[in-house]
Amino acid sequence: PSFSPKLGFYVSQMQKDEEKNMRMKSIFFGKSVFTVALLFTILAMGVAKAEYQIVFTQEPYKKETEKTSGWVFRKSRPEESRIVVLSPDGEISVLTPEFASACDPCVSYNGKRILFSGKRTQQEHWNIWEMDIDGKNKKQITKDLGDCAEPEYLARGSITPPEFADKVRWIVFTSNAAATYDEALHEVASLRSNHEERSNPAERSEHGEELATSLYVTNLEPIEGRGFVTWRTTFNLSSDFSPTMLRDGRVLFSSWQHHGSRYYPYGMFAL
């Protein structure tokens, strides 16, 4: 067969490019391995010398048969959970012994206070509370707002025009106070009922037809002439949840978008 010099040039150039790409991949892989190894080394050194405490939620152990399936984004709070602090020496102390359930701890920026979701009896609604870092001086923040969860500290701000000088501390949290059913879960529950013949009300409530959650804000310190104010900041036929404050003061959150037939029947999650 005949051989084209021009084709040979292209093949040779492709081989050179491929060899160059392989070398770059090898260098990148080597740097990546080194970076990961260095990161783990730094983390190990940091953990070994750590002198700080870690606050987290501790849930009761359940056997595999007792665990219930659910969505990736779980809106229900873990029952019989508690907030604990882990000391550098490995000792665990319970910060919420007087609560039937408590979770969602959020440490203040100065490290002196903790926001959390809790209820003193299993029959109560979940409310937002605040306490000292050692668990003392607990103060109830929300009341008569349904089930409230996922509190986060926000930046100080004012809502008093025109100077907006009286800045106070605010928090954001989720609540089902609007008492509207989640559109997405209602659709999913209906489909499962029709196609899987789930006629048991208990099963239907487990898999859907839950109250939708929205984001709310309230102030921790009284505003002159207005006291404490609370208002709803998001409106969605499905649920908004998992708020977190960005460095510039804006709030990032997850939203279950379920508009009509888009991505039917489960909708989509967005930030």
Tab-separated table of C-alpha atoms in Angstrom, residues 38-270:
chain	number	residue	atom	x	y	z
A	38	LEU	CA	0.564	16.352	52.580
A	39	LEU	CA	-3.031	17.244	53.485
A	40	PHE	CA	-3.499	14.059	55.493
A	41	THR	CA	-0.166	14.674	57.214
A	42	ILE	CA	-1.201	18.196	58.201
A	43	LEU	CA	-4.580	16.966	59.388
A	44	ALA	CA	-2.963	14.217	61.433
A	45	MET	CA	-0.590	16.727	63.042
A	46	GLY	CA	-3.516	19.079	63.712
A	47	VAL	CA	-5.606	16.357	65.321
A	48	ALA	CA	-2.709	15.211	67.461
A	49	LYS	CA	-2.215	18.755	68.807
A	50	ALA	CA	-5.887	19.766	68.915
A	51	GLU	CA	-6.922	21.656	72.033
A	52	TYR	CA	-10.456	22.534	70.967
A	53	GLN	CA	-13.834	20.945	71.634
A	54	ILE	CA	-16.225	19.512	69.041
A	55	VAL	CA	-20.003	19.899	69.386
A	56	PHE	CA	-22.257	17.467	67.537
A	57	THR	CA	-25.558	15.572	67.604
A	58	GLN	CA	-25.606	12.050	69.011
A	59	GLU	CA	-28.436	9.733	67.937
A	60	PRO	CA	-29.459	6.526	69.724
A	61	TYR	CA	-28.274	3.333	68.102
A	62	LYS	CA	-30.942	1.416	66.206
A	63	LYS	CA	-30.804	-2.064	64.852
A	64	GLU	CA	-30.917	-2.420	61.098
A	65	THR	CA	-34.491	-3.685	61.265
A	66	GLU	CA	-35.534	-0.605	63.238
A	67	LYS	CA	-34.077	1.907	60.829
A	68	THR	CA	-36.531	3.616	58.529
A	69	SER	CA	-35.821	4.488	54.939
A	70	GLY	CA	-36.227	8.055	53.772
A	71	TRP	CA	-35.103	10.804	51.443
A	72	VAL	CA	-31.506	11.945	51.157
A	73	PHE	CA	-32.603	15.335	52.509
A	74	ARG	CA	-34.274	14.334	55.745
A	75	LYS	CA	-36.571	17.005	57.117
A	76	SER	CA	-37.664	15.134	60.221
A	77	ARG	CA	-35.447	15.538	63.278
A	78	PRO	CA	-33.920	12.483	64.999
A	79	GLU	CA	-36.013	11.519	68.009
A	80	GLU	CA	-34.272	10.904	71.359
A	81	SER	CA	-31.131	12.579	70.034
A	82	ARG	CA	-28.944	14.824	72.185
A	83	ILE	CA	-26.233	17.425	71.788
A	84	VAL	CA	-22.845	16.501	73.171
A	85	VAL	CA	-19.365	18.007	73.310
A	86	LEU	CA	-16.181	16.033	72.717
A	87	SER	CA	-13.167	17.244	74.706
A	88	PRO	CA	-9.549	16.885	73.519
A	89	ASP	CA	-9.027	14.099	76.074
A	90	GLY	CA	-11.826	12.056	74.469
A	91	GLU	CA	-14.456	12.698	77.158
A	92	ILE	CA	-18.040	13.231	75.956
A	93	SER	CA	-20.386	15.497	77.934
A	94	VAL	CA	-24.119	15.850	77.306
A	95	LEU	CA	-25.261	19.472	76.950
A	96	THR	CA	-29.021	18.810	76.733
A	97	PRO	CA	-29.885	16.212	79.411
A	98	GLU	CA	-33.233	17.857	80.235
A	99	PHE	CA	-34.481	17.617	76.623
A	100	ALA	CA	-36.363	14.658	75.161
A	101	SER	CA	-34.678	15.376	71.817
A	102	ALA	CA	-32.127	17.938	70.646
A	103	CYS	CA	-30.046	18.378	67.493
A	104	ASP	CA	-28.750	20.889	64.901
A	105	PRO	CA	-26.128	22.649	67.065
A	106	CYS	CA	-24.662	25.874	65.660
A	107	VAL	CA	-21.798	27.554	67.536
A	108	SER	CA	-21.718	31.362	67.609
A	109	TYR	CA	-18.867	33.220	65.953
A	110	ASN	CA	-17.259	34.126	69.284
A	111	GLY	CA	-17.538	30.510	70.505
A	112	LYS	CA	-19.631	31.437	73.556
A	113	ARG	CA	-23.174	30.399	72.583
A	114	ILE	CA	-24.887	27.510	70.783
A	115	LEU	CA	-28.130	27.553	68.815
A	116	PHE	CA	-29.989	24.265	68.543
A	117	SER	CA	-33.327	22.588	67.811
A	118	GLY	CA	-34.972	20.846	70.722
A	119	LYS	CA	-38.104	19.780	72.536
A	120	ARG	CA	-38.442	19.029	76.229
A	121	THR	CA	-41.083	16.325	75.724
A	122	GLN	CA	-41.805	14.101	72.747
A	123	GLN	CA	-45.252	15.703	72.448
A	124	GLU	CA	-43.885	19.224	72.019
A	125	HIS	CA	-43.078	20.906	68.724
A	126	TRP	CA	-39.434	21.380	67.786
A	127	ASN	CA	-38.303	24.887	68.766
A	128	ILE	CA	-35.115	26.905	68.434
A	129	TRP	CA	-33.124	27.340	71.644
A	130	GLU	CA	-29.870	29.019	72.623
A	131	MET	CA	-27.477	28.082	75.428
A	132	ASP	CA	-24.003	28.819	76.730
A	133	ILE	CA	-21.149	26.752	75.353
A	134	ASP	CA	-21.225	24.629	78.542
A	135	GLY	CA	-24.977	23.929	78.263
A	136	LYS	CA	-26.099	26.476	80.893
A	137	ASN	CA	-28.569	29.391	80.603
A	138	LYS	CA	-30.858	27.821	77.990
A	139	LYS	CA	-33.269	30.274	76.364
A	140	GLN	CA	-36.204	29.453	74.089
A	141	ILE	CA	-36.141	31.524	70.887
A	142	THR	CA	-39.213	30.376	68.907
A	143	LYS	CA	-42.732	29.622	70.084
A	144	ASP	CA	-45.982	28.702	68.300
A	145	LEU	CA	-44.235	28.410	64.928
A	146	GLY	CA	-44.807	24.713	64.274
A	147	ASP	CA	-41.660	22.587	64.063
A	148	CYS	CA	-38.511	24.712	63.778
A	149	ALA	CA	-35.053	23.372	62.935
A	150	GLU	CA	-31.628	24.030	61.381
A	151	PRO	CA	-30.817	27.368	63.086
A	152	GLU	CA	-27.858	29.424	61.865
A	153	TYR	CA	-26.380	32.647	63.191
A	154	LEU	CA	-26.535	35.596	60.794
A	155	ALA	CA	-24.653	38.881	60.693
A	156	ARG	CA	-25.752	41.837	62.765
A	157	GLY	CA	-28.149	44.104	60.919
A	158	SER	CA	-30.845	46.757	61.253
A	159	ILE	CA	-34.344	47.112	59.808
A	160	THR	CA	-34.951	50.651	61.113
A	161	PRO	CA	-34.692	53.334	58.430
A	162	PRO	CA	-33.302	55.747	57.507
A	163	GLU	CA	-29.952	55.410	59.333
A	164	PHE	CA	-30.200	51.639	60.075
A	165	ALA	CA	-27.972	52.228	63.083
A	166	ASP	CA	-29.516	49.903	65.680
A	167	LYS	CA	-27.917	46.686	64.503
A	168	VAL	CA	-28.835	43.484	66.339
A	169	ARG	CA	-28.001	39.794	65.951
A	170	TRP	CA	-30.280	37.749	63.669
A	171	ILE	CA	-30.721	34.045	63.020
A	172	VAL	CA	-32.247	32.001	60.197
A	173	PHE	CA	-34.064	28.698	60.637
A	174	THR	CA	-36.573	26.425	58.916
A	175	SER	CA	-40.188	26.019	59.974
A	176	ASN	CA	-43.449	24.498	58.766
A	177	ALA	CA	-45.451	27.275	60.445
A	178	ALA	CA	-47.282	28.047	57.178
A	179	ALA	CA	-49.032	24.664	57.562
A	180	THR	CA	-49.083	23.941	53.812
A	181	TYR	CA	-48.508	20.452	52.476
A	182	ASP	CA	-45.375	19.793	50.459
A	183	GLU	CA	-46.440	19.654	46.818
A	184	ALA	CA	-43.713	17.216	45.806
A	185	LEU	CA	-44.239	14.750	48.641
A	186	HIS	CA	-48.003	14.903	48.151
A	187	GLU	CA	-47.558	13.883	44.494
A	188	VAL	CA	-45.118	11.097	45.379
A	189	ALA	CA	-47.423	9.799	48.094
A	190	SER	CA	-50.359	9.754	45.683
A	191	LEU	CA	-48.359	7.861	43.051
A	192	ARG	CA	-47.167	5.281	45.533
A	193	SER	CA	-50.682	4.878	46.819
A	194	ASN	CA	-52.031	4.294	43.312
A	195	HIS	CA	-49.287	2.083	41.917
A	196	GLU	CA	-48.277	0.208	45.050
A	197	GLU	CA	-51.736	0.131	46.645
A	198	ARG	CA	-50.570	1.763	49.864
A	199	SER	CA	-53.889	2.249	51.607
A	200	ASN	CA	-52.475	2.371	55.124
A	201	PRO	CA	-52.560	5.998	56.369
A	202	ALA	CA	-49.462	5.394	58.476
A	203	GLU	CA	-47.477	4.344	55.407
A	204	ARG	CA	-48.706	7.294	53.414
A	205	SER	CA	-47.642	9.745	56.130
A	206	GLU	CA	-44.248	8.040	56.304
A	207	HIS	CA	-43.598	8.382	52.584
A	208	GLY	CA	-45.197	11.719	51.883
A	209	GLU	CA	-47.845	14.329	52.563
A	210	GLU	CA	-45.603	16.234	54.952
A	211	LEU	CA	-45.837	19.907	55.776
A	212	ALA	CA	-43.523	22.028	53.642
A	213	THR	CA	-40.705	23.931	55.316
A	214	SER	CA	-39.645	27.513	54.588
A	215	LEU	CA	-36.876	29.793	55.812
A	216	TYR	CA	-37.662	32.257	58.601
A	217	VAL	CA	-35.566	34.889	60.374
A	218	THR	CA	-35.832	36.443	63.817
A	219	ASN	CA	-33.715	38.700	66.020
A	220	LEU	CA	-31.999	37.548	69.199
A	221	GLU	CA	-31.818	41.045	70.674
A	222	PRO	CA	-34.809	43.408	71.001
A	223	ILE	CA	-35.224	46.254	68.535
A	224	GLU	CA	-36.105	49.591	70.094
A	225	GLY	CA	-39.800	50.272	69.648
A	226	ARG	CA	-40.438	46.903	67.960
A	227	GLY	CA	-39.121	44.225	70.286
A	228	PHE	CA	-38.718	40.865	68.579
A	229	VAL	CA	-39.877	40.292	65.001
A	230	THR	CA	-40.122	37.127	62.929
A	231	TRP	CA	-40.934	36.795	59.266
A	232	ARG	CA	-40.921	34.224	56.505
A	233	THR	CA	-38.249	34.778	53.843
A	234	THR	CA	-38.908	32.014	51.267
A	235	PHE	CA	-42.109	30.840	49.585
A	236	ASN	CA	-42.187	27.488	47.820
A	237	LEU	CA	-44.881	24.898	47.072
A	238	SER	CA	-42.313	22.319	48.094
A	239	SER	CA	-39.670	22.794	50.814
A	240	ASP	CA	-36.684	25.048	51.472
A	241	PHE	CA	-34.108	23.919	54.028
A	242	SER	CA	-30.428	23.647	55.068
A	243	PRO	CA	-29.568	27.372	55.302
A	244	THR	CA	-25.988	28.534	55.744
A	245	MET	CA	-24.551	32.045	55.741
A	246	LEU	CA	-21.939	33.024	53.166
A	247	ARG	CA	-18.998	35.301	53.917
A	248	ASP	CA	-20.778	38.328	52.448
A	249	GLY	CA	-23.866	37.816	54.630
A	250	ARG	CA	-26.114	36.237	52.030
A	251	VAL	CA	-27.874	32.956	52.853
A	252	LEU	CA	-27.350	29.822	50.779
A	253	PHE	CA	-30.023	27.130	51.081
A	254	SER	CA	-31.396	24.014	49.408
A	255	SER	CA	-34.741	24.165	47.630
A	256	TRP	CA	-36.936	21.359	46.348
A	257	GLN	CA	-38.207	22.697	43.017
A	258	HIS	CA	-41.340	20.893	41.891
A	259	HIS	CA	-43.135	23.152	39.428
A	260	GLY	CA	-45.854	21.298	37.589
A	261	SER	CA	-44.564	18.472	35.407
A	262	ARG	CA	-40.887	19.469	35.406
A	263	TYR	CA	-38.830	16.416	36.375
A	264	TYR	CA	-42.136	14.780	37.323
A	265	PRO	CA	-42.871	13.327	39.824
A	266	TYR	CA	-39.864	14.000	42.058
A	267	GLY	CA	-38.864	17.454	40.889
A	268	MET	CA	-35.287	18.641	41.391
A	269	PHE	CA	-33.100	20.063	44.144
A	270	ALA	CA	-31.434	23.425	43.628
